[in-house]
mmCIF file of C-alpha atoms in Angstrom:
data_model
loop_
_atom_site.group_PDB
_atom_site.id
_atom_site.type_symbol
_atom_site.label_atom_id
_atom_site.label_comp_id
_atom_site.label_asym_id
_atom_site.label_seq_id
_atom_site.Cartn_x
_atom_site.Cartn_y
_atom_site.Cartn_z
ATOM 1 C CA UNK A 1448 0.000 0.000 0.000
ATOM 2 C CA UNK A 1449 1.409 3.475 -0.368
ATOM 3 C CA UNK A 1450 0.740 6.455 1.323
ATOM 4 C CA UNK A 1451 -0.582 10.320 -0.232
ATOM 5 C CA UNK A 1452 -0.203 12.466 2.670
ATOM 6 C CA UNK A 1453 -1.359 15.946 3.733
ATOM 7 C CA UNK A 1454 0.918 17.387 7.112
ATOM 8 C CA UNK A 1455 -0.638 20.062 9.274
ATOM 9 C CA UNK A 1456 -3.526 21.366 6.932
ATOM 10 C CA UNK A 1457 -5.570 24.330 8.843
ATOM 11 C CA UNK A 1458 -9.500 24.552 8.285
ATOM 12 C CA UNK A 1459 -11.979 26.676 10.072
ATOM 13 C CA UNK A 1460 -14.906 24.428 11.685
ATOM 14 C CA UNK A 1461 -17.173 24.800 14.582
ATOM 15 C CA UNK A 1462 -15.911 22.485 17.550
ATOM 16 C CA UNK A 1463 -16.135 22.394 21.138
ATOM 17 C CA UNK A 1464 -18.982 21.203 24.174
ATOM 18 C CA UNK A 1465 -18.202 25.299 25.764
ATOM 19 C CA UNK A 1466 -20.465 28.318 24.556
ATOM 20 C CA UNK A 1467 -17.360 29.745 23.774
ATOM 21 C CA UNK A 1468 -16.630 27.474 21.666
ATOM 22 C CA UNK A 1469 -19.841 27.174 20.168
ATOM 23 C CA UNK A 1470 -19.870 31.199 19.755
ATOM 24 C CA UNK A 1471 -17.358 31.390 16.816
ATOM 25 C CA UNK A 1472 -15.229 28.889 14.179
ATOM 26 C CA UNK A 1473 -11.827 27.698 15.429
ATOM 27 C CA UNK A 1474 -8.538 27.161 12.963
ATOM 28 C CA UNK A 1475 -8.113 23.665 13.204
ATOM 29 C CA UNK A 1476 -4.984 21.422 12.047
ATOM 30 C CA UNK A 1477 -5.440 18.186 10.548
ATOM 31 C CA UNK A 1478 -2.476 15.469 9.484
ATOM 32 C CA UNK A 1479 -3.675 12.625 7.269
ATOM 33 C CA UNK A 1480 -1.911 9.770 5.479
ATOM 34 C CA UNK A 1481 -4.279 8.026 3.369
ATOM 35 C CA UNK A 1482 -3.438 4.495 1.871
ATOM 36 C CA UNK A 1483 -4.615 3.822 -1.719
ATOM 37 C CA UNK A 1484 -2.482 2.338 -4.420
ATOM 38 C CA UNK A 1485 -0.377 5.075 -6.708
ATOM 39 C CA UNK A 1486 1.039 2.393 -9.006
ATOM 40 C CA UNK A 1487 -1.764 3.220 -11.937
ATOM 41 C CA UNK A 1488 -0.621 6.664 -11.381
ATOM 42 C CA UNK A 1489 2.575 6.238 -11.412
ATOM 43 C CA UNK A 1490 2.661 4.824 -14.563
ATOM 44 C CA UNK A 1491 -0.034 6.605 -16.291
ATOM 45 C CA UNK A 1492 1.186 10.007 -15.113
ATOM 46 C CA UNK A 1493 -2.746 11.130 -14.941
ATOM 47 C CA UNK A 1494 -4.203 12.828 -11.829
ATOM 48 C CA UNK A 1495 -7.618 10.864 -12.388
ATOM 49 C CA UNK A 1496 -5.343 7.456 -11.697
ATOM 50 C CA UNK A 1497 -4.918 8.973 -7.817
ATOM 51 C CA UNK A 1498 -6.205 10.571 -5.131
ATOM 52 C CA UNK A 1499 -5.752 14.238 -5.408
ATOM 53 C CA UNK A 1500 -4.861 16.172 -2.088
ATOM 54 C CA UNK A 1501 -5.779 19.805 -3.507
ATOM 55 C CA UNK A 1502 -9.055 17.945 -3.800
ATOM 56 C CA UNK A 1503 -8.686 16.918 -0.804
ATOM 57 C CA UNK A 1504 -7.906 19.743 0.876
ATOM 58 C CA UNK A 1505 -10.471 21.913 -0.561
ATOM 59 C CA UNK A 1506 -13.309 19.591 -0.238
ATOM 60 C CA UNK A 1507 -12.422 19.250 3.806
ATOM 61 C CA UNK A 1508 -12.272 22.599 3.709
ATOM 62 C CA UNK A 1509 -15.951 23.514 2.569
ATOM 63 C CA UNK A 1510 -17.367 20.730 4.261
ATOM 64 C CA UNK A 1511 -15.844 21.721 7.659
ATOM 65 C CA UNK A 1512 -16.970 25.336 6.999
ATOM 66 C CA UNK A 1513 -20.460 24.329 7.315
ATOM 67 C CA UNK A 1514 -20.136 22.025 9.871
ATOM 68 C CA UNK A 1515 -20.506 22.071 14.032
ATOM 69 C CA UNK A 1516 -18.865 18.845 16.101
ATOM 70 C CA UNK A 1517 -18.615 18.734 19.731
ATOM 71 C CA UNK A 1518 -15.761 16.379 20.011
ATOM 72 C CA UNK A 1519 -13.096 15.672 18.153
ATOM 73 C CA UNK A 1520 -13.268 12.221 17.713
ATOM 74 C CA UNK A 1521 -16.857 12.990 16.507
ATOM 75 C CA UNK A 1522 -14.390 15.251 13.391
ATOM 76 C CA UNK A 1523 -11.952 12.861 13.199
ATOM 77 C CA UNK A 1524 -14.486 9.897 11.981
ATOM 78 C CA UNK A 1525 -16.325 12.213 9.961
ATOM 79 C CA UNK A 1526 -12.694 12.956 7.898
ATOM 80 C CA UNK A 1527 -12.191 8.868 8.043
ATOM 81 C CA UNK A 1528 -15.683 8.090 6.523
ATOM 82 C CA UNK A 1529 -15.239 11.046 3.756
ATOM 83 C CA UNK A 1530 -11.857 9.858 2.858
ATOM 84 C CA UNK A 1531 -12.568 5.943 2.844
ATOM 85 C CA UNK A 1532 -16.569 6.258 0.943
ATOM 86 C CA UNK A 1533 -16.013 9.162 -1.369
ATOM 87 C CA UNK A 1534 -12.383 9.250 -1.863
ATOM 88 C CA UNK A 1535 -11.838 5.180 -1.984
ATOM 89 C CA UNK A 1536 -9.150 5.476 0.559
ATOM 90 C CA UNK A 1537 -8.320 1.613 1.762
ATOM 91 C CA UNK A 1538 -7.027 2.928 5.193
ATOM 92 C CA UNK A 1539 -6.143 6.159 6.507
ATOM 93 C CA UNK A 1540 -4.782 7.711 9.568
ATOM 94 C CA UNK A 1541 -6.492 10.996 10.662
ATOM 95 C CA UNK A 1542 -4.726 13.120 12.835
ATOM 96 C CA UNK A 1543 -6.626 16.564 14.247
ATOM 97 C CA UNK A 1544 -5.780 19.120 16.389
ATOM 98 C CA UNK A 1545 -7.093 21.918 18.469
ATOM 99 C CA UNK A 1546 -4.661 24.924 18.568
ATOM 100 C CA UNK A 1547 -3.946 27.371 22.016
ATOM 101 C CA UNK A 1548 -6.498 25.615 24.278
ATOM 102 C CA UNK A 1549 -4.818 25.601 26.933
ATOM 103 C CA UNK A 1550 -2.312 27.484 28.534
ATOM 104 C CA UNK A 1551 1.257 26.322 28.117
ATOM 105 C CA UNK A 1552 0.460 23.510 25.576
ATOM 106 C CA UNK A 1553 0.437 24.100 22.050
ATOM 107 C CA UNK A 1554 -2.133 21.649 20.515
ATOM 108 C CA UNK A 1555 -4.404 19.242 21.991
ATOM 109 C CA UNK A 1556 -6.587 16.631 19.368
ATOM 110 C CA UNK A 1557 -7.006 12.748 18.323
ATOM 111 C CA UNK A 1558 -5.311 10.578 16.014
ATOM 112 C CA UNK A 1559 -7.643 7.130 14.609
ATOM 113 C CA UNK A 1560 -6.898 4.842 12.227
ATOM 114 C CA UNK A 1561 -9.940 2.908 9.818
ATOM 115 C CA UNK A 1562 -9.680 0.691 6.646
ATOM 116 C CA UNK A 1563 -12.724 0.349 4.073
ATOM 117 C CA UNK A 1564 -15.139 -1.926 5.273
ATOM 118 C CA UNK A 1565 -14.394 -5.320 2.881
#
């Protein structure tokens, strides 16, 4: 299996149990590696033989715009289940992070792991 990764993407979603939270988007920063085959790509040298991160990126980042999670495990499955069903992803890792939350620590977040249902 190989690996198309996207490191430390930022996206503006509504997340968070706190009515400050809930009051206003936060920047988020999400991490994924997502496992598909690249060898038709590879030798085909044709975007449409892949999966496409700009895609990627800017789909996650409309569909987050619109969005409200409480949790962000609740976020981090709904990235999972995007990737695997409409992307075709056979397994990814989803890394996501909440920036500043806390005093003294720089990010706080969740990092799962799911494969396509066989």
């Amino acid at each position: 299996m190989d690996i198309i990764f996207i490191d430390a993407l930022r996206a503006s979603t509504q997340i968070g149990i706190y009515p400050r939270e809930k009051a206003m988007p936060q920047t988020i920063e999400i991490s994924l590696q997502i496992g598909t085959s690249t060898a038709s790509a590879g030798a085909s040298d044709d975007i449409r033989d892949t999966i496409d991160y700009a895609t990627v990126a800017e789909r996650l980042r409309s569909e987050l715009a619109s969005r409200h999670f409480n949790l962000l495990e609740r976020l981090a499955e709904y990235v999972a289940t995007l990737l695997l069903e409409d992307f075709g992803a056979t397994w990814v890792r989803v890394s996501i992070a909440k920036l500043g939350m806390m005093s003294g620590v720089q990010r706080v977040g969740v990092v799962i792991e799911r494969g396509a249902a066989a």
